[in-house]
Coordinates of N, CA and C in Angstrom, one line a residue:
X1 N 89.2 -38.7 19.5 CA 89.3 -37.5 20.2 C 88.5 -36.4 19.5
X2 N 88.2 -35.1 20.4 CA 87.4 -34.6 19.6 C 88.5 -33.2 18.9
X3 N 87.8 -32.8 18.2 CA 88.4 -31.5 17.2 C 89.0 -30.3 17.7
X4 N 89.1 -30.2 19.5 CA 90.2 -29.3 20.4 C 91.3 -30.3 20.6
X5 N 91.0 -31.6 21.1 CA 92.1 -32.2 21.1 C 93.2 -32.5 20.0
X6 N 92.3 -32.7 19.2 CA 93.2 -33.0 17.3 C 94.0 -31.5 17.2
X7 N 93.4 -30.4 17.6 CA 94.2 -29.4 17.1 C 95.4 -29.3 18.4
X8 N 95.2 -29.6 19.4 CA 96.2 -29.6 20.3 C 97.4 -30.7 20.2
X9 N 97.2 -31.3 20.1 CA 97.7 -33.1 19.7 C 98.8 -31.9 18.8
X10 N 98.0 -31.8 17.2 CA 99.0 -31.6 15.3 C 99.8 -30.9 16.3
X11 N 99.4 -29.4 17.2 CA 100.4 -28.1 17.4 C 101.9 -28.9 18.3
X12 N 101.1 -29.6 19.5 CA 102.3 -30.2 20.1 C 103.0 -31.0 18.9
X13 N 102.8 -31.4 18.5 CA 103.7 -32.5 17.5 C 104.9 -31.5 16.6
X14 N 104.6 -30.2 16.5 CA 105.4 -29.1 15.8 C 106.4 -28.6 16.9
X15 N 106.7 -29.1 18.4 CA 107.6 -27.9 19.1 C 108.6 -28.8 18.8
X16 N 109.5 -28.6 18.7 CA 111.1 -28.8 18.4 C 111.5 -29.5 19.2
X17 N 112.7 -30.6 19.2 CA 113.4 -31.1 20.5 C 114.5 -29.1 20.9
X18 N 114.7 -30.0 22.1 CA 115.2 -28.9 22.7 C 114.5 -27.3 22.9
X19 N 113.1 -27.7 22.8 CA 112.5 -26.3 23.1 C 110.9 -26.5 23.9
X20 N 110.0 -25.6 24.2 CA 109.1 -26.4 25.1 C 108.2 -24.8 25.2
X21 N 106.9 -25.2 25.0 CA 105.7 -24.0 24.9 C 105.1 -24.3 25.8
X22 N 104.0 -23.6 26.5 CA 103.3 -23.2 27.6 C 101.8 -23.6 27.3
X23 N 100.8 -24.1 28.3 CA 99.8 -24.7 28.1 C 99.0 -23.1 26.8
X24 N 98.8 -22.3 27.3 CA 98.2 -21.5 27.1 C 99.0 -20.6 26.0
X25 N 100.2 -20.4 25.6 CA 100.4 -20.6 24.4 C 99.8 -21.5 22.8
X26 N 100.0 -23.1 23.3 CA 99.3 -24.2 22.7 C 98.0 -23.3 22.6
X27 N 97.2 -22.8 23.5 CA 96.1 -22.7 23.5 C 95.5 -21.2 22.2
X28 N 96.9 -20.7 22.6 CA 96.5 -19.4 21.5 C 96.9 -19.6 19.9
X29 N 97.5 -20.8 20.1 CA 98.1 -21.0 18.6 C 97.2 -21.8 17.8
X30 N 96.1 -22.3 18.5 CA 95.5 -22.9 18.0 C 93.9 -22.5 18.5
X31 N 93.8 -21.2 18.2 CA 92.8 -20.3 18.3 C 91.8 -20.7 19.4
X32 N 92.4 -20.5 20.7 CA 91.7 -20.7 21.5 C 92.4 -20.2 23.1
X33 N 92.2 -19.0 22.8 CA 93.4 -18.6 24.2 C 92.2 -18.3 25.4
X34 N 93.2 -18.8 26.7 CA 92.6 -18.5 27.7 C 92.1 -20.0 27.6
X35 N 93.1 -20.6 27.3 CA 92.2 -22.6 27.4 C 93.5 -23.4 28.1
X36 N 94.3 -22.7 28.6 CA 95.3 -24.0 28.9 C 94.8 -25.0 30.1
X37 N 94.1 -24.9 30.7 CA 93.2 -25.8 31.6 C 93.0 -26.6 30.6
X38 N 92.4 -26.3 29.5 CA 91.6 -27.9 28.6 C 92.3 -28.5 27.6
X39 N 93.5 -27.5 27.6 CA 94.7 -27.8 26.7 C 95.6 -29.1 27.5
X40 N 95.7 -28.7 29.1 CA 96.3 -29.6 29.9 C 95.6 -31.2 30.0
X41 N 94.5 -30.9 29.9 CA 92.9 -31.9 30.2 C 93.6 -32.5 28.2
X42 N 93.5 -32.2 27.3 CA 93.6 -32.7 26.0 C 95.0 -33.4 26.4
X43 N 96.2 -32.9 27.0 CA 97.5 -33.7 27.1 C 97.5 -35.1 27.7
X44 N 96.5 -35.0 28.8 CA 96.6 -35.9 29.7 C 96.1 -37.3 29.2
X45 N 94.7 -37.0 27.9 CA 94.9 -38.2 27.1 C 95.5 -38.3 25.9
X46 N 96.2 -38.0 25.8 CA 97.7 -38.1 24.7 C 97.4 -39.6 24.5
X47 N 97.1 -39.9 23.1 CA 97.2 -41.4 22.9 C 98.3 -41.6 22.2
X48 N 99.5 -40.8 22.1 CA 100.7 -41.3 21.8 C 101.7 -40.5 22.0
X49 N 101.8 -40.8 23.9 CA 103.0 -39.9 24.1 C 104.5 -40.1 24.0
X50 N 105.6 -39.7 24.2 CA 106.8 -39.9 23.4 C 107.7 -39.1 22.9
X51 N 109.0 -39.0 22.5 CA 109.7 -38.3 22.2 C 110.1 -38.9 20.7
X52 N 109.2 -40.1 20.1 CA 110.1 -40.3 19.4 C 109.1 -39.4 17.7
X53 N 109.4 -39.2 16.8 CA 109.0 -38.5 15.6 C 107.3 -38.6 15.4
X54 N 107.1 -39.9 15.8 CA 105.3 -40.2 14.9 C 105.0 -39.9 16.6
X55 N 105.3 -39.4 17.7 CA 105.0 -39.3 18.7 C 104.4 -38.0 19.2
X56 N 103.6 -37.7 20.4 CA 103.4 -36.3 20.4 C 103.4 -36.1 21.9
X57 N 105.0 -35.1 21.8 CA 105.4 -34.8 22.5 C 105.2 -33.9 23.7
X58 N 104.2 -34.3 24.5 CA 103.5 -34.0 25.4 C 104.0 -33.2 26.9
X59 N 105.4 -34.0 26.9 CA 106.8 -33.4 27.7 C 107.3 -31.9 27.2
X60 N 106.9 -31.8 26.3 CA 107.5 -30.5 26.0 C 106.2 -29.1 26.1
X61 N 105.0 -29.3 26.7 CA 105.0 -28.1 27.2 C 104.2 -28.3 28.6
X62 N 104.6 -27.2 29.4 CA 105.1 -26.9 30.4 C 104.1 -25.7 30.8
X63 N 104.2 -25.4 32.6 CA 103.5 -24.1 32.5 C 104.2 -22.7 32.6
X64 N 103.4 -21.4 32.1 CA 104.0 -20.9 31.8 C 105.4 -19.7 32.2
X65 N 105.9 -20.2 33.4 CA 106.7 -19.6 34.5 C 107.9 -20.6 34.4
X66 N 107.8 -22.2 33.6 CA 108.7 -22.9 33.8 C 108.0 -24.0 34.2
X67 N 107.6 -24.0 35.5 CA 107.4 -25.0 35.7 C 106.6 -26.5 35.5
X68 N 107.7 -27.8 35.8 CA 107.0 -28.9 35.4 C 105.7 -29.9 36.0
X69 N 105.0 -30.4 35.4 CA 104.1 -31.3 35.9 C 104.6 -32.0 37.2
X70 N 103.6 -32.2 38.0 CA 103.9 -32.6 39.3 C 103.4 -34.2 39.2
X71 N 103.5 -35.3 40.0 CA 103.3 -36.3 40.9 C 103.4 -37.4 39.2
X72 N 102.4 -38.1 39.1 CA 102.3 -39.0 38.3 C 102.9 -39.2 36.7
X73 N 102.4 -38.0 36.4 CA 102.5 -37.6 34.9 C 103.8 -38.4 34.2
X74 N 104.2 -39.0 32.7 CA 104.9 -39.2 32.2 C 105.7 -40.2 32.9
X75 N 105.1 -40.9 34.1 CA 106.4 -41.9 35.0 C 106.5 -41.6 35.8
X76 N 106.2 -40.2 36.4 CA 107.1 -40.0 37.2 C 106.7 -38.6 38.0
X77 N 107.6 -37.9 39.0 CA 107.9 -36.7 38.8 C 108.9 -35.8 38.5
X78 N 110.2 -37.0 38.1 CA 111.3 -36.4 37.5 C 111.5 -37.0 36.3
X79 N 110.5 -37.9 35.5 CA 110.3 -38.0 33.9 C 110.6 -37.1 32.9
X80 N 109.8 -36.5 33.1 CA 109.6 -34.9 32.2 C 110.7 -34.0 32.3
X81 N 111.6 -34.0 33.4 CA 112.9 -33.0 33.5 C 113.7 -34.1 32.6
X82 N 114.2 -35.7 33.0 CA 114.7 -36.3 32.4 C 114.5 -36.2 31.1
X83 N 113.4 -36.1 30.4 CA 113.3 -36.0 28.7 C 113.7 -34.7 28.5
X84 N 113.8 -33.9 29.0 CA 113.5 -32.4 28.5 C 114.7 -32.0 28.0
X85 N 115.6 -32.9 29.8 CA 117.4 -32.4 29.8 C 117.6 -33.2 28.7
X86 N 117.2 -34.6 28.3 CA 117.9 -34.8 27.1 C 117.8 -35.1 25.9
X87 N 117.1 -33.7 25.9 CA 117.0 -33.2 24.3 C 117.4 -31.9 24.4
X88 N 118.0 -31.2 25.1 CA 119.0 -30.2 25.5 C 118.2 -28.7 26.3
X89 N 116.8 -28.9 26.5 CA 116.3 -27.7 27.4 C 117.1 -27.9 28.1
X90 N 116.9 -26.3 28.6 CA 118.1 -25.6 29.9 C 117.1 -25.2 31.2
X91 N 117.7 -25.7 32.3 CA 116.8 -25.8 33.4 C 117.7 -23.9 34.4
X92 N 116.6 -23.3 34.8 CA 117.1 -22.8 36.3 C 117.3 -23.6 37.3
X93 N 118.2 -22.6 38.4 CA 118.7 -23.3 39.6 C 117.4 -24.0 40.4
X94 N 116.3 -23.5 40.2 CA 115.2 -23.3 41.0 C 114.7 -24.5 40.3
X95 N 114.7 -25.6 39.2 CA 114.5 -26.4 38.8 C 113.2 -25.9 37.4
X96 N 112.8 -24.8 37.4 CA 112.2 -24.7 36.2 C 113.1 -24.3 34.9
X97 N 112.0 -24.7 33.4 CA 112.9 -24.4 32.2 C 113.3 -22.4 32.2
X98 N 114.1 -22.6 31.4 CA 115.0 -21.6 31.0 C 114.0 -21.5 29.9
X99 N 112.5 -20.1 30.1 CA 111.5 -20.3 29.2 C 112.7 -19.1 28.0
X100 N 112.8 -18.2 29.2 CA 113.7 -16.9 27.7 C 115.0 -18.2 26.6
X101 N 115.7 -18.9 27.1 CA 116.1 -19.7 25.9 C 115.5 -20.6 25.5
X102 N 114.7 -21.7 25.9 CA 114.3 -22.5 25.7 C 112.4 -22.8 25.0
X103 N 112.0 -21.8 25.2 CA 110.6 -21.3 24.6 C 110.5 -21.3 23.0
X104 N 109.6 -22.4 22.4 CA 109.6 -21.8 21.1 C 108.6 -21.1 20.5
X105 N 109.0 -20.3 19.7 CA 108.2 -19.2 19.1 C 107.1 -19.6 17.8
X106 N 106.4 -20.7 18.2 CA 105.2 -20.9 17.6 C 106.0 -21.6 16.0
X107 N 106.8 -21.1 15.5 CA 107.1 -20.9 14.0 C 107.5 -23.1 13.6
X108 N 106.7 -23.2 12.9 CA 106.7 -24.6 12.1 C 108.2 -24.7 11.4
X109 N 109.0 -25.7 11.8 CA 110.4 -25.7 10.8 C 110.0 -26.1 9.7
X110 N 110.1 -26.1 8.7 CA 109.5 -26.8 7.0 C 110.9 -27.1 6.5
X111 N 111.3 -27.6 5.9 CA 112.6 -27.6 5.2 C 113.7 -26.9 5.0
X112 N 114.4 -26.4 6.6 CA 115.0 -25.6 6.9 C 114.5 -24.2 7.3
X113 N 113.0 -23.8 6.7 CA 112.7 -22.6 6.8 C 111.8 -22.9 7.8
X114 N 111.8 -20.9 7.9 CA 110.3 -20.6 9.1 C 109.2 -20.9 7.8
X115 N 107.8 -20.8 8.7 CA 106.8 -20.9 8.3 C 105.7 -20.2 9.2
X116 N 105.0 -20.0 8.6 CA 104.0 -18.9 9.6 C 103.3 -20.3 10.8
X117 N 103.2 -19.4 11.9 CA 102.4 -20.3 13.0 C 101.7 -21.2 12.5
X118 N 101.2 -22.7 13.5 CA 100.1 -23.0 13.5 C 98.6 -22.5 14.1
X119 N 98.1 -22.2 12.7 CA 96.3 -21.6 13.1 C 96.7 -20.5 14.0
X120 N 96.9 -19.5 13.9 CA 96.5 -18.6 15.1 C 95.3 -18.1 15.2
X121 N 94.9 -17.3 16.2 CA 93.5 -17.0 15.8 C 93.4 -15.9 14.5
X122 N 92.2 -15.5 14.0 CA 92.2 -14.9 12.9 C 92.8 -13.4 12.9
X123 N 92.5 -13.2 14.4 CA 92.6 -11.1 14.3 C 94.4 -10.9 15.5
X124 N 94.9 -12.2 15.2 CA 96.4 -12.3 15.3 C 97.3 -12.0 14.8
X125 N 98.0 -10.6 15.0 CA 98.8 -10.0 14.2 C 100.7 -10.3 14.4
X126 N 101.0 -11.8 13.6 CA 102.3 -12.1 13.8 C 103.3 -11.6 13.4
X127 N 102.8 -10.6 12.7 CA 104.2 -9.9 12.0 C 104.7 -9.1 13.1
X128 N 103.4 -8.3 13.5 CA 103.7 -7.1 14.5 C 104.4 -7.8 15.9
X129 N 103.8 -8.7 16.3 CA 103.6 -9.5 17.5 C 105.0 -10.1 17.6
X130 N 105.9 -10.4 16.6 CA 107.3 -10.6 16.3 C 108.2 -9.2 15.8
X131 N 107.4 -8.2 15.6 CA 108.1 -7.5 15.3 C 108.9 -7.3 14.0
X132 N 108.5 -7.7 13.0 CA 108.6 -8.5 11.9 C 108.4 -6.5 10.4

């Protein structure tokens, strides 16, 4: 794969069970916003999709209003809600995620702790931008 996809691949591999980021999020966190198009195009050859730890969890982002991948993807079209629900995202009535609870905030778990984002771009101001 080439060196957008490796960085998209490590970022996905950091969102949390139970939580789920947005193509174009991925895309900013890994210095490249305004790319969820190629962000989506890098998911689609996931050479190791999965929910399990050495896996990269490709189910877990989503676009950014909620809603899930349509027709084939992951098995299915109700795959990706299946894994999502059970790892505890919260869906609306309307069938998209619950992005205000279920959205994660870029931040790497490390050994209990936060840790600053992966790669943001350089003139990304995280303190402010969290309010920090």
């Amino acid at each position: 794969m080439g060196d957008f996809s490796n960085k998209v691949f490590d970022t996905v591999r950091h969102i949390p069970r139970g939580k789920v980021a947005s193509y174009g999020q991925v895309g900013q966190l890994i210095g490249a916003p305004r790319s969820a198009r190629y962000v989506g195009y890098a998911l689609r050859a996931n050479p190791e999709p999965g929910a399990d730890p050495a896996c990269i969890p490709c189910h877990r982002v989503v676009f950014k209003d909620g809603s899930l991948c349509k027709g084939f993807v992951f098995g299915g079209p109700d795959e990706q809600r299946s894994m999502l629900a059970a790892e505890g995202v919260e869906f609306e009535d309307d069938g998209r995620v619950n992005m205000k609870a279920c959205q994660w905030d870029g931040r790497m778990q490390d050994a209990g702790a936060d840790v600053e984002p992966t790669r943001p771009p350089a003139d990304f101001d995280w303190k402010a931008e969290l309010g920090e």
